[in-house]
Short mmCIF file of C-alpha atoms and ligand atoms in Angstrom, two decimals:
data_model
loop_
_atom_site.label_atom_id
_atom_site.label_comp_id
_atom_site.label_asym_id
_atom_site.label_seq_id
_atom_site.Cartn_x
_atom_site.Cartn_y
_atom_site.Cartn_z
CA MET A 1 61.11 31.86 -7.89
CA LYS A 2 59.42 28.90 -9.12
CA THR A 3 60.54 25.49 -8.02
CA PRO A 4 62.44 23.25 -10.54
CA SER A 5 59.31 21.03 -10.59
CA THR A 6 57.15 23.57 -11.89
CA ILE A 7 59.89 24.76 -14.46
CA TRP A 8 60.69 21.42 -15.79
CA ASP A 9 57.17 20.15 -15.43
CA TYR A 10 57.77 16.42 -15.19
CA ALA A 11 55.43 14.15 -16.51
CA PRO A 12 53.98 11.96 -13.63
CA ALA A 13 55.21 8.34 -13.83
CA PRO A 14 52.91 6.52 -11.46
CA GLU A 15 53.51 2.84 -10.56
CA SER A 16 50.48 0.60 -11.16
CA THR A 17 48.77 -0.22 -7.89
CA LYS A 18 47.45 -3.50 -9.18
CA VAL A 19 48.18 -5.62 -6.08
CA GLU A 20 45.83 -7.68 -4.43
CA ILE A 21 44.93 -6.64 -1.00
CA LYS A 22 42.33 -8.67 0.93
CA PRO A 23 39.67 -6.56 2.90
CA GLN A 24 40.82 -8.33 6.13
CA TYR A 25 43.82 -10.37 7.41
CA GLY A 26 43.95 -12.98 10.03
CA LEU A 27 46.70 -13.68 12.26
CA PHE A 28 49.46 -16.11 10.95
CA ILE A 29 49.93 -18.96 13.52
CA ASP A 30 51.22 -22.48 13.15
CA GLY A 31 51.55 -21.98 9.17
CA ALA A 32 47.90 -20.85 8.71
CA PHE A 33 45.81 -17.67 8.79
CA ARG A 34 43.28 -17.61 11.77
CA GLU A 35 40.73 -15.15 13.04
CA PRO A 36 41.81 -13.33 16.11
CA ARG A 37 39.85 -14.75 19.14
CA SER A 38 38.47 -11.33 20.08
CA GLY A 39 37.19 -10.56 16.58
CA CYS A 40 38.74 -7.28 16.82
CA SER A 41 40.45 -5.62 13.93
CA ILE A 42 42.31 -2.37 13.11
CA GLU A 43 41.95 -0.28 9.82
CA THR A 44 45.20 0.30 7.97
CA ILE A 45 45.34 3.32 5.66
CA ASN A 46 47.48 4.56 2.97
CA PRO A 47 48.82 7.73 4.55
CA ALA A 48 49.19 9.58 1.31
CA THR A 49 45.56 9.44 0.52
CA GLU A 50 44.00 8.59 3.89
CA VAL A 51 42.15 5.86 2.12
CA SER A 52 41.42 2.54 3.70
CA LEU A 53 43.52 -0.38 2.48
CA SER A 54 42.54 -3.31 4.67
CA ARG A 55 41.80 -4.31 8.23
CA ILE A 56 44.46 -6.23 10.24
CA SER A 57 43.48 -8.52 13.26
CA GLU A 58 44.31 -7.58 16.77
CA ALA A 59 45.81 -10.38 18.71
CA ASP A 60 45.00 -10.70 22.55
CA ALA A 61 46.86 -12.64 25.29
CA ILE A 62 45.30 -15.89 24.21
CA ASP A 63 46.16 -15.31 20.43
CA VAL A 64 49.78 -14.33 21.67
CA ASN A 65 49.89 -17.61 23.56
CA LEU A 66 48.76 -19.77 20.62
CA ALA A 67 51.49 -18.22 18.66
CA VAL A 68 54.07 -19.02 21.35
CA VAL A 69 52.93 -22.47 21.72
CA ALA A 70 53.12 -23.10 17.90
CA ALA A 71 56.77 -21.58 17.88
CA ARG A 72 57.72 -23.90 20.93
CA LYS A 73 56.21 -26.84 19.24
CA ALA A 74 57.96 -26.19 15.93
CA LEU A 75 61.34 -25.51 17.68
CA LYS A 76 61.84 -29.18 18.46
CA ASN A 77 62.27 -30.17 14.90
CA TRP A 78 63.65 -26.86 13.49
CA ARG A 79 66.62 -26.59 15.81
CA ARG A 80 67.69 -30.35 14.93
CA ALA A 81 67.10 -29.82 11.19
CA PRO A 82 70.29 -30.11 9.13
CA ALA A 83 71.85 -26.84 8.61
CA LEU A 84 71.54 -27.03 4.76
CA GLU A 85 67.73 -27.80 5.21
CA ARG A 86 67.37 -24.53 7.05
CA ALA A 87 69.51 -22.73 4.41
CA LYS A 88 67.12 -24.21 1.88
CA TYR A 89 64.07 -22.44 3.27
CA LEU A 90 65.98 -19.20 3.68
CA TYR A 91 67.15 -19.20 0.03
CA ARG A 92 63.57 -19.93 -0.94
CA ILE A 93 62.41 -16.93 0.90
CA ALA A 94 65.07 -14.67 -0.58
CA ARG A 95 64.09 -15.88 -4.18
CA ARG A 96 60.43 -15.51 -3.59
CA ILE A 97 60.87 -11.93 -2.39
CA GLN A 98 62.77 -11.08 -5.50
CA GLU A 99 60.14 -12.68 -7.62
CA ARG A 100 57.33 -10.74 -6.06
CA ALA A 101 59.47 -7.67 -5.78
CA ARG A 102 57.15 -5.26 -7.46
CA GLU A 103 54.15 -6.30 -5.54
CA LEU A 104 56.11 -5.97 -2.24
CA ALA A 105 57.38 -2.51 -3.10
CA VAL A 106 53.98 -1.15 -4.09
CA LEU A 107 52.31 -2.79 -1.17
CA GLU A 108 54.93 -1.10 1.21
CA THR A 109 54.69 2.35 -0.48
CA MET A 110 50.79 2.03 -0.09
CA ASP A 111 50.84 1.17 3.46
CA ASN A 112 53.72 3.20 4.62
CA GLY A 113 53.74 6.41 2.42
CA LYS A 114 57.54 6.01 1.57
CA PRO A 115 58.56 6.82 -2.27
CA ILE A 116 58.34 3.93 -4.35
CA ARG A 117 61.95 4.59 -5.62
CA GLU A 118 63.10 3.71 -2.07
CA SER A 119 60.81 0.66 -1.48
CA ARG A 120 61.73 -0.79 -4.92
CA ASP A 121 65.48 0.02 -4.80
CA GLU A 122 66.20 -0.22 -1.00
CA ASP A 123 63.60 -1.96 1.19
CA VAL A 124 62.70 -4.96 -0.92
CA PRO A 125 66.39 -5.83 -2.32
CA GLN A 126 67.60 -5.42 1.31
CA SER A 127 65.07 -7.87 2.52
CA ALA A 128 66.05 -10.43 0.07
CA ALA A 129 69.65 -9.69 0.62
CA HIS A 130 69.24 -10.48 4.30
CA PHE A 131 67.64 -13.81 3.75
CA PHE A 132 70.43 -14.73 1.07
CA HIS A 133 73.14 -13.72 3.47
CA HIS A 134 71.76 -15.75 6.37
CA ALA A 135 71.19 -18.69 4.23
CA GLY A 136 74.77 -18.90 3.68
CA TRP A 137 75.62 -18.90 7.45
CA CYS A 138 73.43 -21.88 8.34
CA ASP A 139 76.01 -24.43 7.94
CA LYS A 140 78.93 -22.26 9.05
CA LEU A 141 77.87 -21.30 12.55
CA LYS A 142 80.50 -23.18 14.49
CA TRP A 143 82.77 -20.88 12.57
CA ALA A 144 80.74 -17.77 13.12
CA CYS A 145 79.93 -18.30 16.66
CA PRO A 146 82.18 -20.79 17.88
CA THR A 147 81.49 -22.64 21.13
CA ALA A 148 84.13 -23.90 23.83
CA ASN A 149 84.35 -27.18 22.44
CA GLY A 150 84.11 -26.23 18.80
CA SER A 151 80.67 -27.53 18.01
CA ALA A 152 78.01 -25.44 16.40
CA PRO A 153 76.07 -23.31 18.91
CA GLU A 154 72.66 -24.08 20.20
CA PRO A 155 69.69 -21.65 19.29
CA ILE A 156 68.20 -19.44 22.05
CA GLY A 157 64.71 -20.87 21.37
CA VAL A 158 61.42 -19.03 20.89
CA CYS A 159 62.21 -15.52 19.77
CA GLY A 160 59.63 -12.58 20.22
CA GLN A 161 60.30 -9.85 17.67
CA ILE A 162 58.68 -6.56 17.67
CA ILE A 163 59.31 -4.12 14.77
CA PRO A 164 58.52 -0.54 13.89
CA TRP A 165 56.55 1.17 10.97
CA ASN A 166 59.63 2.96 9.16
CA PHE A 167 60.90 -0.10 7.19
CA PRO A 168 58.11 -2.65 7.84
CA LEU A 169 59.43 -5.51 5.38
CA MET A 170 62.95 -4.80 5.87
CA MET A 171 62.78 -4.93 9.72
CA ALA A 172 61.12 -8.15 9.36
CA ALA A 173 63.71 -9.70 7.38
CA TRP A 174 66.45 -8.35 9.76
CA LYS A 175 64.78 -10.07 12.55
CA ILE A 176 63.57 -13.28 10.95
CA ALA A 177 66.49 -14.26 8.89
CA PRO A 178 69.31 -14.58 11.58
CA ALA A 179 66.91 -16.01 14.07
CA LEU A 180 66.02 -19.00 11.71
CA ALA A 181 69.64 -19.35 10.54
CA CYS A 182 70.56 -20.08 14.00
CA GLY A 183 67.75 -22.63 14.49
CA ASN A 184 65.22 -20.44 16.42
CA THR A 185 61.57 -19.99 15.95
CA VAL A 186 59.94 -16.63 15.73
CA VAL A 187 56.69 -14.73 16.90
CA LEU A 188 56.79 -11.42 15.22
CA LYS A 189 54.62 -8.41 15.81
CA PRO A 190 54.72 -5.77 13.01
CA ALA A 191 53.60 -2.14 13.71
CA GLU A 192 50.02 -1.46 13.57
CA THR A 193 50.14 0.98 10.86
CA THR A 194 52.26 -1.10 8.46
CA SER A 195 51.61 -4.78 8.85
CA LEU A 196 50.62 -5.67 5.22
CA THR A 197 54.02 -6.59 3.93
CA ALA A 198 54.77 -8.77 7.02
CA LEU A 199 51.31 -10.46 6.06
CA ARG A 200 52.43 -10.93 2.51
CA LEU A 201 55.80 -12.37 3.87
CA ALA A 202 53.45 -14.87 5.64
CA GLU A 203 51.98 -15.88 2.49
CA ILE A 204 55.35 -16.32 1.03
CA LEU A 205 56.26 -18.57 4.03
CA GLN A 206 53.32 -20.58 2.94
CA GLU A 207 54.26 -20.78 -0.50
CA ILE A 208 57.69 -22.02 0.12
CA ASP A 209 56.52 -24.72 2.68
CA LEU A 210 58.36 -23.41 5.71
CA PRO A 211 57.32 -25.89 8.44
CA PRO A 212 54.18 -24.46 10.25
CA GLY A 213 55.04 -22.53 13.47
CA VAL A 214 58.77 -21.76 12.70
CA VAL A 215 57.62 -18.14 11.92
CA ASN A 216 54.25 -16.72 13.46
CA ILE A 217 53.06 -13.41 12.54
CA ILE A 218 50.60 -11.70 15.04
CA THR A 219 49.34 -8.27 14.18
CA GLY A 220 47.76 -5.74 16.60
CA ALA A 221 48.73 -2.50 18.58
CA GLY A 222 51.07 -1.86 21.38
CA GLU A 223 49.03 -4.10 23.91
CA THR A 224 49.87 -7.17 21.70
CA GLY A 225 53.46 -6.34 21.87
CA ARG A 226 53.23 -5.96 25.65
CA GLU A 227 51.57 -9.47 25.88
CA LEU A 228 54.53 -10.94 23.78
CA VAL A 229 57.15 -9.39 25.78
CA ALA A 230 55.48 -10.58 28.94
CA HIS A 231 54.93 -14.20 27.84
CA GLY A 232 56.62 -16.74 30.28
CA ASP A 233 57.62 -19.08 27.52
CA VAL A 234 59.46 -16.68 25.17
CA ASP A 235 63.24 -16.98 25.30
CA LYS A 236 64.50 -13.92 23.79
CA ILE A 237 62.82 -10.42 22.98
CA ALA A 238 64.40 -8.56 19.84
CA PHE A 239 63.00 -5.05 19.70
CA THR A 240 63.28 -2.08 17.18
CA GLY A 241 61.55 1.23 18.11
CA SER A 242 61.29 4.01 20.32
CA THR A 243 63.54 4.42 23.41
CA ASP A 244 60.64 4.90 25.59
CA VAL A 245 59.07 1.48 24.60
CA GLY A 246 62.56 -0.10 24.85
CA ARG A 247 63.02 1.05 28.21
CA ALA A 248 59.67 -0.37 29.29
CA ILE A 249 60.48 -3.64 27.60
CA ALA A 250 63.90 -3.68 29.47
CA SER A 251 62.12 -3.38 32.60
CA THR A 252 59.58 -5.99 32.19
CA VAL A 253 62.32 -8.42 31.13
CA ALA A 254 64.64 -7.71 33.94
CA GLY A 255 64.86 -10.56 36.47
CA THR A 256 63.77 -13.07 33.91
CA LYS A 257 65.86 -15.45 31.91
CA LYS A 258 64.90 -13.72 28.59
CA ARG A 259 67.59 -12.51 26.41
CA LEU A 260 66.94 -8.85 24.93
CA THR A 261 68.38 -6.82 22.24
CA LEU A 262 66.95 -3.42 21.68
CA GLU A 263 67.61 -1.11 18.53
CA LEU A 264 66.23 2.28 19.53
CA GLY A 265 66.19 5.93 18.65
CA GLY A 266 69.03 8.35 17.47
CA LYS A 267 70.13 11.80 17.13
CA SER A 268 73.14 11.12 14.85
CA PRO A 269 75.83 13.61 13.80
CA ASN A 270 76.78 14.15 10.18
CA ILE A 271 80.22 16.05 10.39
CA ILE A 272 81.32 17.99 7.17
CA PHE A 273 85.04 19.10 7.39
CA ALA A 274 86.07 21.91 5.12
CA ASP A 275 88.51 19.62 3.21
CA ALA A 276 85.56 17.30 2.07
CA ALA A 277 84.15 17.29 -1.57
CA ILE A 278 81.36 19.71 -0.86
CA ASP A 279 78.90 18.75 -3.52
CA GLN A 280 79.13 14.96 -2.60
CA ALA A 281 78.78 15.87 1.19
CA VAL A 282 75.61 17.85 0.26
CA GLU A 283 74.25 14.84 -1.38
CA GLY A 284 75.02 12.90 1.75
CA ILE A 285 73.21 15.10 3.85
CA VAL A 286 70.11 14.92 1.56
CA SER A 287 70.15 11.01 1.90
CA SER A 288 71.10 11.24 5.52
CA ILE A 289 67.94 13.23 6.62
CA TRP A 290 65.57 13.15 3.75
CA ALA A 291 65.44 9.50 2.80
CA ASN A 292 62.21 7.86 3.96
CA GLN A 293 60.84 11.35 5.00
CA GLY A 294 63.60 11.45 7.77
CA GLN A 295 61.78 8.54 9.72
CA VAL A 296 64.97 6.57 10.01
CA CYS A 297 66.47 5.65 13.51
CA CYS A 298 70.05 6.40 12.19
CA ALA A 299 69.10 9.53 10.37
CA GLY A 300 71.85 12.25 10.22
CA SER A 301 69.68 14.79 11.88
CA ARG A 302 72.42 16.87 13.50
CA LEU A 303 74.40 18.33 10.82
CA LEU A 304 77.95 19.66 12.08
CA VAL A 305 79.68 21.90 9.42
CA GLU A 306 83.11 23.40 9.82
CA GLU A 307 82.55 26.94 10.24
CA SER A 308 84.63 27.96 7.09
CA VAL A 309 82.60 26.17 4.64
CA ALA A 310 79.15 26.54 6.56
CA ASP A 311 77.82 29.35 4.21
CA GLU A 312 78.80 27.33 1.25
CA VAL A 313 77.28 24.04 2.36
CA ILE A 314 74.00 25.99 3.77
CA GLU A 315 73.62 27.61 0.12
CA LYS A 316 73.98 24.35 -1.67
CA LEU A 317 71.71 22.57 0.73
CA ARG A 318 68.96 25.06 0.39
CA MET A 319 69.34 24.78 -3.41
CA ARG A 320 69.31 21.24 -3.39
CA MET A 321 66.23 21.10 -1.09
CA ARG A 322 64.39 23.09 -3.67
CA SER A 323 64.71 20.45 -6.37
CA LEU A 324 63.26 17.53 -4.02
CA ARG A 325 59.85 16.42 -5.42
CA VAL A 326 57.31 16.03 -2.57
CA GLY A 327 54.13 14.12 -3.35
CA ASP A 328 52.56 10.91 -4.56
CA PRO A 329 54.93 8.09 -3.16
CA LEU A 330 53.88 5.81 -5.98
CA ASP A 331 55.27 8.26 -8.52
CA LYS A 332 58.77 7.17 -9.56
CA ASN A 333 59.96 10.79 -9.60
CA THR A 334 59.11 11.31 -6.01
CA ASP A 335 61.74 12.19 -3.61
CA ILE A 336 59.69 12.90 -0.33
CA GLY A 337 56.54 10.75 0.31
CA ALA A 338 54.04 10.99 3.03
CA ILE A 339 54.55 10.90 6.78
CA ASN A 340 53.54 7.36 8.16
CA SER A 341 50.58 8.45 10.24
CA ARG A 342 48.68 11.57 11.61
CA ALA A 343 50.28 11.00 14.95
CA GLN A 344 53.86 11.05 13.73
CA LEU A 345 52.94 14.18 11.58
CA ASP A 346 51.70 15.98 14.64
CA ARG A 347 54.82 14.99 16.62
CA ILE A 348 56.95 16.40 13.83
CA GLU A 349 55.06 19.52 13.64
CA SER A 350 55.18 20.19 17.26
CA PHE A 351 59.13 19.91 17.02
CA ILE A 352 59.10 22.47 14.47
CA LYS A 353 57.09 24.77 16.44
CA ILE A 354 59.53 24.23 19.29
CA GLY A 355 62.57 24.80 17.14
CA VAL A 356 61.16 28.30 15.94
CA ALA A 357 60.02 29.01 19.51
CA GLU A 358 63.47 28.48 20.75
CA GLY A 359 65.01 30.89 18.32
CA ALA A 360 66.42 28.70 15.52
CA GLN A 361 65.89 29.87 11.97
CA ARG A 362 63.74 27.44 9.75
CA HIS A 363 64.45 27.18 6.17
CA GLU A 364 61.91 25.44 3.70
CA VAL A 365 60.65 25.72 0.24
CA SER A 366 57.65 27.90 0.47
CA ASP A 367 55.80 27.23 -2.71
CA VAL A 368 55.64 23.46 -2.80
CA VAL A 369 51.98 22.23 -3.54
CA LEU A 370 51.07 19.39 -1.22
CA PRO A 371 48.35 16.87 -2.02
CA PRO A 372 44.86 17.56 -0.73
CA LYS A 373 44.81 14.59 1.44
CA GLY A 374 47.43 12.64 3.34
CA PHE A 375 50.07 13.47 6.04
CA TRP A 376 52.71 15.55 4.55
CA CYS A 377 55.77 17.52 6.08
CA LYS A 378 58.02 19.64 3.62
CA PRO A 379 61.79 18.93 4.18
CA CYS A 380 63.40 21.62 5.93
CA PHE A 381 66.44 22.45 8.12
CA PHE A 382 67.25 24.85 10.90
CA THR A 383 70.08 27.13 11.30
CA GLU A 384 71.03 29.41 14.39
CA VAL A 385 70.84 25.93 16.43
CA GLN A 386 72.37 25.84 19.71
CA PRO A 387 73.22 22.48 21.28
CA ALA A 388 70.80 23.19 24.15
CA HIS A 389 67.87 23.51 21.78
CA THR A 390 65.26 20.74 21.89
CA ILE A 391 65.63 20.17 18.02
CA ALA A 392 69.29 19.52 18.63
CA ARG A 393 68.73 16.96 21.43
CA GLU A 394 65.69 15.09 20.62
CA GLU A 395 64.86 12.53 17.99
CA ILE A 396 62.33 14.25 15.68
CA PHE A 397 61.89 11.26 13.25
CA GLY A 398 60.85 13.64 10.32
CA PRO A 399 62.51 15.61 7.61
CA VAL A 400 63.80 18.17 9.84
CA LEU A 401 67.68 18.91 10.18
CA ALA A 402 69.37 21.00 12.79
CA VAL A 403 72.51 22.63 11.65
CA MET A 404 75.46 23.57 13.82
CA THR A 405 79.01 24.73 13.26
CA PHE A 406 82.43 23.75 14.61
CA ARG A 407 85.92 25.18 14.29
CA THR A 408 88.39 22.23 15.10
CA PRO A 409 88.12 18.36 14.99
CA ASP A 410 88.14 18.17 18.69
CA GLU A 411 85.20 20.41 18.89
CA ALA A 412 83.45 18.39 16.10
CA VAL A 413 84.07 15.16 18.12
CA ALA A 414 82.80 16.93 21.38
CA ARG A 415 79.55 18.21 19.70
CA ALA A 416 79.05 14.90 17.94
CA ASN A 417 79.13 12.95 21.17
CA ASN A 418 76.94 15.38 22.98
CA THR A 419 74.02 13.36 22.89
CA MET A 420 72.27 10.70 25.07
CA TYR A 421 72.02 8.52 21.87
CA GLY A 422 74.81 6.65 19.82
CA LEU A 423 73.43 4.91 16.67
CA SER A 424 75.36 6.33 13.85
CA ALA A 425 77.54 9.05 12.47
CA GLY A 426 78.80 10.39 9.13
CA ILE A 427 82.07 12.16 8.52
CA TRP A 428 82.93 13.78 5.24
CA THR A 429 86.65 14.68 4.55
CA SER A 430 89.18 14.08 1.85
CA ARG A 431 91.88 13.05 4.38
CA GLY A 432 91.86 9.35 5.33
CA SER A 433 93.88 9.99 8.48
CA LYS A 434 91.46 12.61 9.83
CA ALA A 435 88.44 10.25 8.96
CA TYR A 436 90.23 7.44 11.01
CA GLU A 437 91.04 9.80 13.93
CA VAL A 438 87.72 11.22 14.22
CA ALA A 439 85.75 7.86 13.65
CA ARG A 440 87.74 6.27 16.35
CA GLN A 441 86.45 9.00 19.01
CA ILE A 442 82.70 8.96 17.97
CA LYS A 443 80.60 7.02 20.26
CA ALA A 444 78.24 5.29 17.67
CA GLY A 445 77.49 1.83 16.44
CA VAL A 446 78.07 2.86 12.96
CA VAL A 447 80.28 5.67 11.57
CA TRP A 448 80.15 6.26 7.80
CA CYS A 449 82.82 8.01 5.86
CA ASN A 450 82.02 10.02 2.83
CA THR A 451 78.70 8.12 2.72
CA PHE A 452 75.53 7.72 4.68
CA ASN A 453 72.84 5.18 5.27
CA GLN A 454 74.71 2.23 3.64
CA PHE A 455 73.56 -1.04 4.70
CA ASP A 456 74.91 -4.49 4.25
CA PRO A 457 73.69 -7.77 5.76
CA ALA A 458 77.37 -8.51 6.47
CA ALA A 459 77.85 -5.23 8.44
CA PRO A 460 76.87 -5.26 12.05
CA PHE A 461 74.35 -2.45 12.89
CA GLY A 462 73.31 -1.24 16.30
CA GLY A 463 73.70 1.24 19.06
CA TYR A 464 75.32 2.46 22.19
CA ARG A 465 73.77 4.40 25.26
CA GLU A 466 70.05 5.06 24.75
CA SER A 467 70.09 3.87 21.12
CA GLY A 468 70.02 0.38 22.59
CA PHE A 469 72.32 -2.67 22.53
CA GLY A 470 73.06 -5.80 20.60
CA ARG A 471 73.80 -5.80 16.72
CA GLU A 472 71.89 -7.01 13.71
CA GLY A 473 73.83 -8.27 10.61
CA GLY A 474 76.95 -10.17 10.18
CA ARG A 475 78.61 -12.40 12.69
CA SER A 476 77.59 -10.22 15.68
CA GLY A 477 73.90 -10.31 14.54
CA LEU A 478 74.23 -14.13 14.58
CA SER A 479 75.58 -14.28 17.97
CA ALA A 480 72.55 -12.42 19.32
CA TYR A 481 70.59 -15.59 18.21
CA CYS A 482 72.91 -18.23 19.66
CA ALA A 483 72.63 -19.50 23.31
P1 NAP B 501 57.11 2.40 19.14
O1 NAP B 501 55.96 2.87 19.92
O2 NAP B 501 58.38 2.03 19.96
O3 NAP B 501 56.71 1.06 18.48
C1 NAP B 501 57.56 0.15 17.97
C2 NAP B 501 56.83 -1.34 18.06
O4 NAP B 501 56.59 -1.60 19.46
C3 NAP B 501 55.48 -1.32 17.34
O5 NAP B 501 55.38 -2.61 16.72
C4 NAP B 501 54.46 -0.95 18.40
O6 NAP B 501 53.23 -1.55 18.13
C5 NAP B 501 55.11 -1.93 19.48
N1 NAP B 501 54.75 -1.35 20.92
C6 NAP B 501 54.28 -0.26 21.24
N2 NAP B 501 54.09 -0.15 22.74
C7 NAP B 501 54.76 -1.43 22.98
C8 NAP B 501 54.91 -1.98 24.40
N3 NAP B 501 54.46 -1.45 25.59
N4 NAP B 501 55.38 -3.22 24.29
C9 NAP B 501 55.87 -3.79 23.40
N5 NAP B 501 55.61 -3.37 21.99
C10 NAP B 501 55.09 -2.19 22.03
O7 NAP B 501 57.40 3.30 18.07
P2 NAP B 501 56.45 4.09 17.29
O8 NAP B 501 55.08 4.50 17.82
O9 NAP B 501 56.30 3.34 15.98
O10 NAP B 501 57.22 5.46 16.95
C11 NAP B 501 57.17 6.32 18.03
C12 NAP B 501 58.66 7.02 17.98
O11 NAP B 501 59.53 5.82 18.03
C13 NAP B 501 59.12 7.65 16.70
O12 NAP B 501 58.56 8.94 16.74
C14 NAP B 501 60.66 7.56 16.67
O13 NAP B 501 61.16 8.52 17.61
C15 NAP B 501 60.67 6.11 17.23
N6 NAP B 501 60.91 5.00 16.44
C16 NAP B 501 62.31 4.55 16.25
C17 NAP B 501 62.54 3.56 15.22
C18 NAP B 501 63.86 2.97 15.27
O14 NAP B 501 64.15 2.13 14.24
N7 NAP B 501 64.78 3.12 16.10
C19 NAP B 501 61.59 3.25 14.62
C20 NAP B 501 60.14 3.55 14.58
C21 NAP B 501 60.02 4.70 15.57
P3 NAP B 501 52.39 -0.52 17.59
O15 NAP B 501 52.95 0.22 16.32
O16 NAP B 501 51.03 -1.19 16.98
O17 NAP B 501 52.02 0.73 18.42
MG1 MG B 502 49.18 1.96 6.60
#
């Protein structure tokens, strides 16, 4: 049988790639781009074509120190700036992101591999929304995070922020906006494979005349992040990434005065009850595990289906999976783009092999034609999965879903909580009381009911257990940046 894509033969709808990309980028320190002291740089490629896009600088310990010194110097005025003055800058950043939205979306898709539909409709608007939202909090901090004497809270100081490659611009916005709103200054390290939109954000910060040193953006590999974490004059580390690196950071920070928030991995359950609207639930499964090629920390990567509707859900999911268009991320029709790096693709493929070897049954669309170059993984799901299987326990961070069944709400809750993680969960039911009862018992930072992967700057996001601690968004997110 042919896939729908070959039956319907969509005309390609590629987005124009006309965005300026410099051959090399410096480090953004104290309001200006500078050469790294070591002269070292890293190539950043388009994972959908393996074509080189640019080179980013590698900051060493001395560069990291320069950035921290700049942030410390800027803190003096920034923390004392009138709240409305800080708000003015945050509004300006938000508006400039909107004005340069197309360019940012194209750049994000080229550097990361995600479909343009997602970078255009999710990443970039969410990034602007975070700056807008936090601009509004600047003069309301004494209500948001009241102190004992009723005055506005003090900022923590210089914040080192380290972000991953799955939502590069959005993660930068989630980190920078609350920090600045509360009067902190920032040294941000983006992931080495996806630094281009953070560097474009640095250009925006120059355009809107943000005082030098308030935000510094230093690129580099893991070593640059390690130097930032270990720096003696950083007051807080905010990290999003893998649980292993989070653990290493926690041990470096332990015993120091540094504050720490960690947003780590997940293996989140998506629970479908028999009384759910099944078609909508299937759409929810699609967005929970196949958005951004499944490279989402809160992806609903464990599907728990009530046994009586399991056959129906699996059949509908199989049909829906056939309709997903895998390929050129810059094509506006594309649903599944490229995996961010060769290393991540290897990691996903090794999990798929383990899943098959452990006896689970893999379902995928066999006749998808993948582009000749680039890092591609077809969406798939596994049935016959046991809770002890590796693919049911470990975070894969790819378009791979493990499907299991349950018979009662109690069993659903027990299976959902049978994980070392606790980032998110989804519940699909037409009964409000059941949604409430089950949500109450799930150990996860976010529980979505009859939806999945919905984000809002006002809604706190974060984890329990090995998914980390601390919240981003809303008042809880602000309090993580107040002393
Ligand atoms: P990662 O290694 O944890 O990287 C996250 C960030 O930390 C990157 O900026 C990274 O720099 C930096 N980093 C690496 N080692 C560091 C160290 N020792 N000290 C300080 N910073 C350090 O995650 P990844 O390599 O991007 O992805 C690996 C796995 O992490 C994924 O397969 C997935 O399971 C998980 N992950 C989770 C999230 C999430 O949102 N929770 C996001 C992405 C990945 P470089 O990129 O330059 O190495
Ligand atoms: Mg790249």
